[in-house]
C-alpha positions as a Python dict, from the first residue, in 0.01 Angstrom:
ca = {
    (1, 'M'): (0, 0, 0),
    (2, 'K'): (99, 272, 248),
    (3, 'V'): (452, 131, 257),
    (4, 'L'): (484, 146, -124),
    (5, 'T'): (343, 500, -127),
    (6, 'L'): (598, 606, 133),
    (7, 'I'): (883, 449, -67),
    (8, 'F'): (771, 615, -391),
    (9, 'S'): (737, 955, -219),
    (10, 'T'): (1078, 916, -58),
    (11, 'F'): (1231, 831, -397),
    (12, 'L'): (1077, 1139, -557),
    (13, 'F'): (1188, 1366, -273),
    (14, 'V'): (1546, 1236, -276),
    (15, 'S'): (1564, 1262, -657),
    (16, 'V'): (1439, 1619, -657),
    (17, 'A'): (1672, 1719, -373),
    (18, 'W'): (1962, 1550, -549),
    (19, 'A'): (1890, 1735, -870),
    (20, 'Q'): (1914, 2058, -678),
    (21, 'V'): (2264, 1990, -550),
    (22, 'D'): (2384, 1856, -885),
    (23, 'T'): (2431, 2200, -1034),
    (24, 'S'): (2537, 2550, -935),
    (25, 'Q'): (2291, 2713, -1173),
    (26, 'F'): (1914, 2722, -1137),
    (27, 'N'): (1654, 2803, -1401),
    (28, 'I'): (1324, 2914, -1251),
    (29, 'R'): (1025, 2917, -1485),
    (30, 'I'): (679, 3039, -1403),
    (31, 'F'): (398, 2882, -1603),
    (32, 'G'): (83, 3082, -1652),
    (33, 'G'): (-123, 3277, -1896),
    (34, 'E'): (10, 3535, -2138),
    (35, 'D'): (91, 3876, -1992),
    (36, 'L'): (-164, 4111, -2146),
    (37, 'E'): (-174, 4374, -1872),
    (38, 'A'): (-12, 4708, -1955),
    (39, 'P'): (184, 4909, -1695),
    (40, 'T'): (24, 5207, -1525),
    (41, 'T'): (47, 5543, -1698),
    (42, 'P'): (339, 5761, -1577),
    (43, 'T'): (293, 6122, -1481),
    (44, 'L'): (516, 6381, -1643),
    (45, 'L'): (636, 6590, -1349),
    (46, 'S'): (857, 6859, -1501),
    (47, 'V'): (1039, 6977, -1812),
    (48, 'T'): (1308, 7227, -1718),
    (49, 'P'): (1525, 7425, -1962),
    (50, 'I'): (1877, 7398, -1814),
    (51, 'A'): (2060, 7570, -2100),
    (52, 'S'): (1997, 7692, -2452),
    (53, 'T'): (2068, 7338, -2576),
    (54, 'Q'): (1941, 7118, -2287),
    (55, 'I'): (1606, 7036, -2123),
    (56, 'D'): (1578, 6800, -1824),
    (57, 'V'): (1263, 6584, -1814),
    (58, 'V'): (1135, 6410, -1497),
    (59, 'W'): (839, 6171, -1458),
    (60, 'S'): (688, 5935, -1199),
    (61, 'A'): (756, 5561, -1186),
    (62, 'S'): (501, 5317, -1327),
    (63, 'I'): (382, 4985, -1184),
    (64, 'D'): (331, 4657, -1374),
    (65, 'N'): (187, 4319, -1276),
    (66, 'F'): (527, 4163, -1355),
    (67, 'A'): (794, 4428, -1407),
    (68, 'V'): (842, 4756, -1588),
    (69, 'A'): (1100, 4719, -1866),
    (70, 'G'): (1148, 5087, -1949),
    (71, 'Y'): (1015, 5420, -2064),
    (72, 'V'): (990, 5580, -2407),
    (73, 'L'): (1026, 5958, -2416),
    (74, 'Y'): (861, 6159, -2693),
    (75, 'R'): (961, 6503, -2815),
    (76, 'D'): (716, 6681, -3046),
    (77, 'N'): (523, 6353, -3094),
    (78, 'N'): (835, 6162, -3201),
    (79, 'P'): (1003, 5896, -2983),
    (80, 'F'): (1368, 5988, -2932),
    (81, 'A'): (1492, 5811, -2617),
    (82, 'T'): (1439, 5486, -2424),
    (83, 'T'): (1557, 5452, -2064),
    (84, 'T'): (1503, 5256, -1744),
    (85, 'Q'): (1537, 5574, -1534),
    (86, 'T'): (1265, 5826, -1447),
    (87, 'N'): (1459, 6127, -1574),
    (88, 'F'): (1642, 6224, -1890),
    (89, 'S'): (1858, 6514, -2011),
    (90, 'D'): (1765, 6607, -2368),
    (91, 'T'): (2072, 6773, -2525),
    (92, 'G'): (2164, 6914, -2863),
    (93, 'L'): (1854, 7135, -2881),
    (94, 'S'): (1815, 7472, -3052),
    (95, 'P'): (1802, 7801, -2858),
    (96, 'S'): (1474, 7996, -2831),
    (97, 'T'): (1271, 7693, -2937),
    (98, 'T'): (959, 7545, -2777),
    (99, 'Y'): (956, 7165, -2727),
    (100, 'Q'): (670, 6939, -2621),
    (101, 'Y'): (724, 6617, -2422),
    (102, 'Y'): (531, 6314, -2299),
    (103, 'V'): (633, 5966, -2181),
    (104, 'Q'): (506, 5608, -2213),
    (105, 'T'): (588, 5288, -2019),
    (106, 'F'): (637, 4933, -2154),
    (107, 'D'): (693, 4591, -1997),
    (108, 'A'): (891, 4285, -2109),
    (109, 'A'): (588, 4137, -2287),
    (110, 'G'): (560, 4439, -2514),
    (111, 'N'): (259, 4597, -2343),
    (112, 'Y'): (259, 4977, -2354),
    (113, 'S'): (80, 5210, -2114),
    (114, 'A'): (-121, 5508, -2221),
    (115, 'T'): (86, 5819, -2283),
    (116, 'S'): (128, 6072, -2006),
    (117, 'S'): (2, 6425, -2013),
    (118, 'T'): (201, 6671, -2224),
    (119, 'L'): (429, 6948, -2097),
    (120, 'S'): (604, 7213, -2303),
    (121, 'T'): (891, 7450, -2240),
    (122, 'T'): (1117, 7685, -2434),
    (123, 'T'): (1495, 7689, -2437),
    (124, 'P'): (1659, 8026, -2358),
    (125, 'D'): (1842, 8242, -2609),
    (126, 'T'): (2199, 8172, -2710),
    (127, 'P'): (2427, 8324, -2445),
    (128, 'P'): (2683, 8586, -2545),
    (129, 'P'): (3044, 8473, -2594),
    (130, 'P'): (3186, 8375, -2253),
    (131, 'P'): (3449, 8591, -2086),
    (132, 'D'): (3772, 8453, -1947),
    (133, 'P'): (3725, 8215, -1654),
    (134, 'V'): (3694, 8376, -1313),
    (135, 'V'): (3795, 8213, -987),
    (136, 'A'): (3480, 8109, -801),
    (137, 'S'): (3438, 8228, -446),
    (138, 'S'): (3388, 7957, -186),
    (139, 'T'): (3195, 8198, 35),
    (140, 'S'): (2902, 8240, -202),
    (141, 'N'): (2573, 8081, -100),
    (142, 'G'): (2529, 7853, -401),
    (143, 'G'): (2630, 8095, -677),
    (144, 'T'): (2419, 8291, -916),
    (145, 'A'): (2252, 8221, -1246),
    (146, 'T'): (2564, 8340, -1428),
    (147, 'R'): (2836, 8182, -1214),
    (148, 'V'): (2902, 7827, -1095),
    (149, 'V'): (3015, 7777, -736),
    (150, 'L'): (3167, 7456, -608),
    (151, 'D'): (2991, 7277, -324),
    (152, 'E'): (3220, 6974, -292),
    (153, 'L'): (3523, 6825, -464),
    (154, 'V'): (3656, 6481, -366),
    (155, 'I'): (3980, 6357, -527),
    (156, 'S'): (4079, 5991, -481),
    (157, 'S'): (4419, 5885, -614),
    (158, 'G'): (4534, 5531, -695),
    (159, 'F'): (4860, 5404, -839),
    (160, 'S'): (4780, 5489, -1202),
    (161, 'T'): (4436, 5654, -1177),
    (162, 'T'): (4273, 5946, -998),
    (163, 'S'): (3899, 6008, -970),
    (164, 'F'): (3721, 6342, -934),
    (165, 'A'): (3374, 6376, -775),
    (166, 'I'): (3232, 6726, -825),
    (167, 'K'): (2912, 6876, -679),
    (168, 'T'): (2764, 7222, -745),
    (169, 'A'): (2444, 7386, -628),
    (170, 'R'): (2333, 7467, -983),
    (171, 'P'): (2364, 7263, -1305),
    (172, 'A'): (2693, 7316, -1482),
    (173, 'R'): (2906, 7173, -1759),
    (174, 'F'): (3247, 7066, -1628),
    (175, 'E'): (3599, 7051, -1762),
    (176, 'V'): (3890, 6882, -1582),
    (177, 'R'): (4245, 6959, -1702),
    (178, 'W'): (4568, 6802, -1577),
    (179, 'G'): (4942, 6783, -1640),
    (180, 'R'): (5281, 6775, -1477),
    (181, 'T'): (5295, 7155, -1494),
    (182, 'G'): (5053, 7445, -1461),
    (183, 'S'): (4998, 7441, -1839),
    (184, 'Y'): (4795, 7116, -1798),
    (185, 'E'): (4963, 6968, -2102),
    (186, 'L'): (4850, 6606, -2056),
    (187, 'G'): (4486, 6656, -2149),
    (188, 'Y'): (4136, 6745, -2043),
    (189, 'I'): (3793, 6584, -2003),
    (190, 'A'): (3477, 6786, -2070),
    (191, 'T'): (3108, 6705, -2028),
    (192, 'E'): (2834, 6785, -2278),
    (193, 'R'): (2546, 6777, -2029),
    (194, 'F'): (2474, 7025, -1751),
    (195, 'L'): (2482, 6837, -1419),
    (196, 'R'): (2494, 6905, -1046),
    (197, 'D'): (2696, 6589, -970),
    (198, 'Y'): (2977, 6473, -1195),
    (199, 'Q'): (3237, 6197, -1162),
    (200, 'T'): (3529, 6113, -1387),
    (201, 'T'): (3852, 5912, -1367),
    (202, 'L'): (4193, 6000, -1509),
    (203, 'T'): (4389, 5695, -1627),
    (204, 'D'): (4739, 5602, -1745),
    (205, 'L'): (4905, 5812, -1474),
    (206, 'E'): (5249, 5740, -1331),
    (207, 'P'): (5273, 5599, -977),
    (208, 'G'): (5418, 5829, -712),
    (209, 'T'): (5389, 6139, -931),
    (210, 'V'): (5266, 6490, -853),
    (211, 'Y'): (5016, 6634, -1104),
    (212, 'E'): (4864, 6980, -1141),
    (213, 'Y'): (4490, 7002, -1206),
    (214, 'E'): (4222, 7259, -1278),
    (215, 'V'): (3842, 7220, -1263),
    (216, 'I'): (3628, 7465, -1463),
    (217, 'G'): (3249, 7493, -1443),
    (218, 'Y'): (3042, 7648, -1723),
    (219, 'S'): (2705, 7799, -1636),
    (220, 'P'): (2405, 7744, -1867),
    (221, 'Q'): (2478, 8094, -1999),
    (222, 'G'): (2824, 7974, -2104),
    (223, 'I'): (3015, 8170, -1839),
    (224, 'P'): (3320, 7975, -1713),
    (225, 'S'): (3438, 7975, -1352),
    (226, 'I'): (3755, 7814, -1219),
    (227, 'L'): (3617, 7596, -940),
    (228, 'E'): (3945, 7459, -809),
    (229, 'R'): (4317, 7448, -882),
    (230, 'G'): (4567, 7231, -702),
    (231, 'Q'): (4781, 6920, -699),
    (232, 'F'): (4726, 6548, -647),
    (233, 'T'): (4981, 6270, -604),
    (234, 'T'): (4936, 5913, -723),
    (235, 'L'): (5019, 5630, -483),
    (236, 'G'): (5353, 5454, -463),
    (237, 'N'): (5664, 5488, -674),
    (238, 'E'): (5745, 5122, -740),
    (239, 'A'): (5653, 4916, -1046),
    (240, 'L'): (5348, 4706, -971),
    (241, 'F'): (5178, 4431, -1166),
    (242, 'A'): (4840, 4523, -1305),
    (243, 'P'): (4549, 4327, -1153),
    (244, 'E'): (4425, 4004, -1305),
    (245, 'N'): (4193, 4018, -1603),
    (246, 'V'): (3851, 3858, -1608),
    (247, 'V'): (3849, 3495, -1720),
    (248, 'R'): (3665, 3347, -2021),
    (249, 'F'): (3541, 3677, -2157),
    (250, 'S'): (3312, 3605, -2453),
    (251, 'A'): (3079, 3801, -2680),
    (252, 'V'): (2809, 3615, -2876),
    (253, 'A'): (2575, 3766, -3134),
    (254, 'Q'): (2205, 3707, -3064),
    (255, 'N'): (2026, 3856, -3366),
    (256, 'T'): (2112, 4226, -3329),
    (257, 'D'): (2209, 4196, -2959),
    (258, 'V'): (2544, 4088, -2815),
    (259, 'A'): (2554, 3869, -2504),
    (260, 'L'): (2868, 3926, -2294),
    (261, 'N'): (2983, 3674, -2032),
    (262, 'W'): (3289, 3656, -1809),
    (263, 'Q'): (3418, 3518, -1481),
    (264, 'L'): (3546, 3749, -1209),
    (265, 'P'): (3898, 3723, -1069),
    (266, 'T'): (3919, 3621, -706),
    (267, 'F'): (4214, 3828, -581),
    (268, 'A'): (4181, 4038, -267),
    (269, 'G'): (4117, 4402, -342),
    (270, 'F'): (3896, 4350, -648),
    (271, 'S'): (3668, 4653, -699),
    (272, 'Y'): (3473, 4633, -1026),
    (273, 'V'): (3470, 4541, -1394),
    (274, 'R'): (3425, 4809, -1662),
    (275, 'I'): (3336, 4704, -2017),
    (276, 'V'): (3413, 4950, -2294),
    (277, 'R'): (3281, 4919, -2651),
    (278, 'S'): (3405, 5060, -2982),
    (279, 'H'): (3349, 4998, -3353),
    (280, 'L'): (3693, 5134, -3447),
    (281, 'G'): (3913, 4878, -3268),
    (282, 'Y'): (3974, 4727, -2927),
    (283, 'P'): (3954, 4994, -2652),
    (284, 'T'): (4297, 5019, -2491),
    (285, 'H'): (4201, 5200, -2170),
    (286, 'V'): (3892, 5254, -1956),
    (287, 'Q'): (3784, 5573, -2136),
    (288, 'D'): (3866, 5465, -2492),
    (289, 'G'): (3509, 5419, -2615),
    (290, 'A'): (3155, 5385, -2482),
    (291, 'V'): (3129, 5250, -2126),
    (292, 'I'): (2839, 5002, -2141),
    (293, 'Y'): (2881, 4825, -1806),
    (294, 'Q'): (3046, 4882, -1469),
    (295, 'G'): (2993, 4660, -1166),
    (296, 'S'): (3069, 4321, -1014),
    (297, 'G'): (2832, 4108, -1224),
    (298, 'T'): (2925, 3842, -1481),
    (299, 'T'): (2683, 3906, -1772),
    (300, 'F'): (2554, 4194, -1981),
    (301, 'L'): (2333, 4220, -2291),
    (302, 'D'): (2431, 4494, -2534),
    (303, 'R'): (2103, 4553, -2716),
    (304, 'N'): (2065, 4630, -3089),
    (305, 'I'): (2430, 4728, -3138),
    (306, 'L'): (2469, 4504, -3445),
    (307, 'E'): (2203, 4709, -3620),
    (308, 'Q'): (2452, 4998, -3623),
    (309, 'Y'): (2801, 4847, -3646),
    (310, 'S'): (2989, 4536, -3752),
    (311, 'P'): (3234, 4434, -3627),
    (312, 'V'): (3203, 4551, -3266),
    (313, 'Y'): (3501, 4541, -3027),
    (314, 'Y'): (3478, 4497, -2649),
    (315, 'T'): (3740, 4524, -2374),
    (316, 'A'): (3673, 4421, -2013),
    (317, 'F'): (3896, 4601, -1761),
    (318, 'V'): (3935, 4499, -1397),
    (319, 'V'): (3989, 4783, -1148),
    (320, 'D'): (4116, 4711, -797),
    (321, 'Q'): (4063, 4910, -479),
    (322, 'S'): (4388, 5099, -534),
    (323, 'G'): (4271, 5221, -874),
    (324, 'R'): (4502, 4995, -1076),
    (325, 'V'): (4358, 4879, -1409),
    (326, 'S'): (4415, 4542, -1576),
    (327, 'S'): (4552, 4518, -1930),
    (328, 'G'): (4207, 4417, -2059),
    (329, 'A'): (4032, 4102, -2184),
    (330, 'I'): (3893, 4146, -2536),
    (331, 'A'): (3622, 4004, -2760),
    (332, 'Q'): (3499, 4081, -3110),
    (333, 'V'): (3157, 4023, -3271),
    (334, 'F'): (3042, 4035, -3634),
    (335, 'A'): (2688, 4076, -3761),
    (336, 'F'): (2564, 3810, -3997),
    (337, 'E'): (2411, 3891, -4330),
    (338, 'S'): (2044, 3800, -4345),
    (339, 'T'): (1916, 3565, -4619),
    (340, 'G'): (1562, 3691, -4591),
    (341, 'D'): (1421, 3387, -4413),
    (342, 'G'): (1460, 3537, -4064),
    (343, 'G'): (1731, 3294, -3959),
    (344, 'E'): (2023, 3428, -3764),
    (345, 'G'): (2310, 3439, -4005),
    (346, 'S'): (2178, 3144, -4207),
    (347, 'G'): (2350, 3120, -4541),
    (348, 'G'): (2516, 3460, -4494),
    (349, 'G'): (2879, 3555, -4479),
    (350, 'L'): (3049, 3764, -4216),
    (351, 'I'): (3036, 4138, -4262),
    (352, 'G'): (3375, 4307, -4233),
    (353, 'V'): (3594, 3996, -4208),
    (354, 'P'): (3926, 4089, -4040),
    (355, 'P'): (4254, 4062, -4229),
    (356, 'P'): (4421, 3720, -4229),
    (357, 'V'): (4690, 3640, -3974),
    (358, 'I'): (5026, 3547, -4123),
    (359, 'E'): (5332, 3400, -3957),
    (360, 'V'): (5584, 3610, -4152),
    (361, 'P'): (5516, 3979, -4237),
    (362, 'E'): (5506, 4073, -4604),
    (363, 'A'): (5850, 4217, -4682),
    (364, 'E'): (5734, 4474, -4936),
    (365, 'R'): (5494, 4626, -4682),
    (366, 'L'): (5734, 4616, -4390),
    (367, 'L'): (5843, 4940, -4225),
    (368, 'P'): (6222, 4963, -4167),
    (369, 'E'): (6181, 4975, -3788),
    (370, 'F'): (5943, 4676, -3773),
    (371, 'R'): (6072, 4397, -3550),
    (372, 'M'): (5903, 4081, -3431),
    (373, 'P'): (6022, 3960, -3090),
    (374, 'D'): (6213, 3633, -3086),
    (375, 'P'): (6049, 3339, -2906),
    (376, 'S'): (6312, 3382, -2634),
    (377, 'E'): (6186, 3740, -2576),
    (378, 'I'): (5828, 3639, -2491),
    (379, 'F'): (5812, 3543, -2124),
    (380, 'I'): (5563, 3350, -1909),
    (381, 'T'): (5597, 3404, -1534),
    (382, 'Q'): (5415, 3202, -1270),
    (383, 'G'): (5523, 3242, -909),
    (384, 'S'): (5902, 3250, -894),
    (385, 'R'): (5946, 3064, -1225),
    (386, 'T'): (5991, 3237, -1562),
    (387, 'D'): (5998, 3058, -1899),
    (388, 'S'): (6002, 3185, -2256),
    (389, 'F'): (5844, 3079, -2582),
    (390, 'G'): (6186, 2941, -2664),
    (391, 'S'): (6158, 2683, -2384),
    (392, 'E'): (6046, 2329, -2456),
    (393, 'G'): (5762, 2161, -2270),
    (394, 'L'): (5599, 2466, -2112),
    (395, 'S'): (5367, 2372, -1827),
    (396, 'L'): (5166, 2589, -1585),
    (397, 'K'): (4955, 2528, -1276),
    (398, 'S'): (4589, 2570, -1362),
    (399, 'E'): (4501, 2712, -1018),
    (400, 'E'): (4757, 2996, -1024),
    (401, 'L'): (4766, 3320, -1223),
    (402, 'F'): (5045, 3386, -1472),
    (403, 'L'): (5199, 3689, -1640),
    (404, 'V'): (5267, 3724, -2014),
    (405, 'S'): (5533, 3987, -2088),
    (406, 'I'): (5745, 4115, -2378),
    (407, 'P'): (6028, 4365, -2316),
    (408, 'K'): (5967, 4706, -2467),
    (409, 'S'): (6302, 4684, -2643),
    (410, 'A'): (6178, 4381, -2838),
    (411, 'I'): (5884, 4569, -2992),
    (412, 'A'): (5908, 4838, -3260),
    (413, 'Q'): (5749, 5168, -3164),
    (414, 'N'): (5515, 5171, -3466),
    (415, 'L'): (5336, 4859, -3343),
    (416, 'K'): (4985, 4944, -3227),
    (417, 'T'): (4825, 4640, -3064),
    (418, 'I'): (4961, 4326, -2896),
    (419, 'I'): (4711, 4050, -2820),
    (420, 'A'): (4759, 3722, -2632),
    (421, 'T'): (4506, 3452, -2725),
    (422, 'L'): (4469, 3140, -2512),
    (423, 'T'): (4271, 2837, -2625),
    (424, 'D'): (4051, 2658, -2373),
    (425, 'P'): (4239, 2350, -2242),
    (426, 'T'): (3915, 2147, -2236),
    (427, 'D'): (3774, 2268, -2569),
    (428, 'N'): (4021, 2406, -2823),
    (429, 'R'): (3734, 2546, -3030),
    (430, 'K'): (3706, 2820, -2767),
    (431, 'S'): (3964, 3090, -2707),
    (432, 'Y'): (4009, 3394, -2482),
    (433, 'S'): (4212, 3703, -2569),
    (434, 'F'): (4389, 3972, -2366),
    (435, 'L'): (4558, 4302, -2448),
    (436, 'L'): (4923, 4347, -2351),
    (437, 'R'): (4978, 4701, -2219),
    (438, 'I'): (5293, 4883, -2114),
    (439, 'N'): (5365, 4838, -1744),
    (440, 'N'): (5408, 5111, -1483),
    (441, 'D'): (5787, 5138, -1518),
    (442, 'D'): (5766, 5152, -1900),
    (443, 'T'): (5986, 4844, -1952),
    (444, 'A'): (5754, 4573, -2087),
    (445, 'Y'): (5415, 4498, -2237),
    (446, 'E'): (5222, 4276, -1995),
    (447, 'A'): (4895, 4095, -1932),
    (448, 'T'): (4802, 3911, -1611),
    (449, 'V'): (4582, 3606, -1668),
    (450, 'A'): (4372, 3479, -1378),
    (451, 'P'): (4373, 3107, -1286),
    (452, 'L'): (4192, 2899, -1550),
    (453, 'M'): (4110, 2614, -1308),
    (454, 'L'): (4116, 2380, -1610),
    (455, 'S'): (4363, 2104, -1694),
    (456, 'G'): (4473, 2006, -2044),
    (457, 'T'): (4677, 2119, -2342),
    (458, 'S'): (4633, 2476, -2463),
    (459, 'G'): (4788, 2705, -2721),
    (460, 'L'): (4905, 3058, -2645),
    (461, 'T'): (4944, 3289, -2945),
    (462, 'I'): (5094, 3638, -2939),
    (463, 'T'): (4962, 3851, -3227),
    (464, 'I'): (5127, 4183, -3305),
    (465, 'Y'): (4951, 4439, -3525),
    (466, 'D'): (5113, 4726, -3710),
    (467, 'Y'): (4827, 4929, -3853),
    (468, 'E'): (5054, 5173, -4035),
    (469, 'A'): (5197, 4893, -4250),
    (470, 'R'): (4885, 4672, -4220),
    (471, 'V'): (5108, 4384, -4117),
    (472, 'V'): (5033, 4109, -3867),
    (473, 'G'): (5291, 3876, -3717),
    (474, 'T'): (5239, 3591, -3469),
    (475, 'R'): (5429, 3370, -3227),
    (476, 'S'): (5270, 3055, -3082),
    (477, 'Q'): (5354, 2806, -2806),
    (478, 'I'): (5190, 2494, -2663),
    (479, 'I'): (5124, 2500, -2288),
    (480, 'D'): (5015, 2212, -2066),
    (481, 'F'): (4799, 2318, -1771),
    (482, 'Y'): (4811, 2076, -1480),
    (483, 'T'): (4652, 2057, -1137),
    (484, 'S'): (4873, 2036, -831),
    (485, 'R'): (4824, 1756, -578),
    (486, 'S'): (4638, 1975, -327),
    (487, 'S'): (4393, 2085, -594),
    (488, 'E'): (4348, 1727, -718),
    (489, 'Q'): (4246, 1624, -369),
    (490, 'M'): (4005, 1913, -362),
    (491, 'V'): (3848, 1836, -697),
    (492, 'F'): (3851, 1455, -679),
    (493, 'W'): (3577, 1409, -421),
    (494, 'P'): (3307, 1618, -595),
    (495, 'D'): (3384, 1455, -933),
    (496, 'F'): (3380, 1107, -780),
    (497, 'F'): (3063, 1180, -590),
    (498, 'I'): (2880, 1314, -895),
    (499, 'A'): (2992, 1024, -1115),
    (500, 'Y'): (2867, 760, -871),
    (501, 'Q'): (2574, 940, -711),
    (502, 'I'): (2303, 768, -917),
    (503, 'P'): (2427, 407, -859),
    (504, 'L'): (2476, 477, -487),
    (505, 'L'): (2132, 631, -458),
    (506, 'S'): (1972, 341, -644),
    (507, 'L'): (2140, 81, -422),
    (508, 'T'): (2037, 272, -110),
    (509, 'L'): (1674, 290, -218),
    (510, 'L'): (1672, -74, -322),
    (511, 'F'): (1805, -179, 19),
    (512, 'L'): (1542, 39, 190),
    (513, 'L'): (1266, -116, -24),
    (514, 'L'): (1376, -471, 56),
    (515, 'F'): (1397, -390, 427),
    (516, 'L'): (1047, -241, 437),
    (517, 'L'): (904, -536, 242),
    (518, 'F'): (1068, -774, 487),
    (519, 'V'): (920, -584, 786),
    (520, 'S'): (575, -584, 620),
    (521, 'Y'): (598, -957, 550),
    (522, 'R'): (690, -1034, 914),
    (523, 'K'): (389, -833, 1033),
    (524, 'T'): (152, -1034, 811),
    (525, 'L'): (283, -1359, 959),
    (526, 'T'): (211, -1244, 1312),
}
């Protein structure tokens, strides 16, 4: 009996251990009673009028038996903001007005704490019209209530981007202007909130180029001060490929939420992924819309966005350590009409269905300068080999990145968006799309696609949009992705092992059982 118990226990242990190595993903579930315990009540610490239109609110952190999900902030007994932080800047307020605040905590189970104590404050009067900007003195000890003084400015330049990190002793609203000349003709970025620390990034700059900049700080009284003027130079002067895009970027509607998933590129020098959202069209650069995520993760849940907009457009940009930005992987989500039975999109049609894609543009709606590139003008480069859509039998290595490019001369200037869509070689019902953006030397529209690590037949479609004429044209090509011999050797053993693990395990256990029974039988004879 002991022998059989040992065999059975060994079988269970080996099975459980084997199940753990059979996957790279783990789902951990905790079974227990329903969470009915509310978080502790937060303490409202301060409400500070920063400007005539802004009040900063600070409160203490709460504790929950599982985890705090967030805080709801109330102004004049009305909830107006939800956050996971313990501070909030309330903007857009009226001057000379008294506001009352309190805060409440909630957990993931929907339990709410009691509300905090109430604090009130009054915004100051509207400041007089600001005078012309004055140059701030660096010798002042933190400035005055009417003038902003710079504590620290750090400028970090990449090949096509430059970041500004600004610190002041007192809250200020900032404006950064830049250009090739002292007129700062290329643009400006301004904040709406009054902050002590501010960071921003300028994009779409030319490599190896000198730029003039100016940083202005506005006090809460509206008085501007020129904090810094100078020059910065972007890195390098050679044309460089943009970094690889994320792989398998997808956006899936979950009721009113959108679940975003992607795989990170593996090149050396990867820094972070920034996901930008818009309801007007695909964001074409890292500041073209609302930044909803920045980091090195692979998932994000955009909550309740489909209650406000449909469709919703997302672009995932990869930024490397030199500040270079990828062309962008894109995804689009539509809300489903409800049928009243609570089902997600059951029986409903898509809201805001996009225009149909046609192979040949409609002649009567065609602008004179419209031109679709020929198949021979759409290039696929992998390593030292370059093919075109005009080539027959296109094949690519699945474990190497590749570049999709179209010469600028092949595209009419009125064209607005160029998208490359690649079907999944293992499941052609899935597809992944990428923006083609102009390269650093202004010669071609390009997108760098990271290794798919999948073998099979795929379709690559180039879609060109002209929003002025509302015309869409496409070019398509079949591509076979194959695995090189070195990769096959790498992949073969795990696949073989997984396929035959259960028979091998069963035979091993059967042999062990027979051996132990034989030993037990010999002992009974003696």
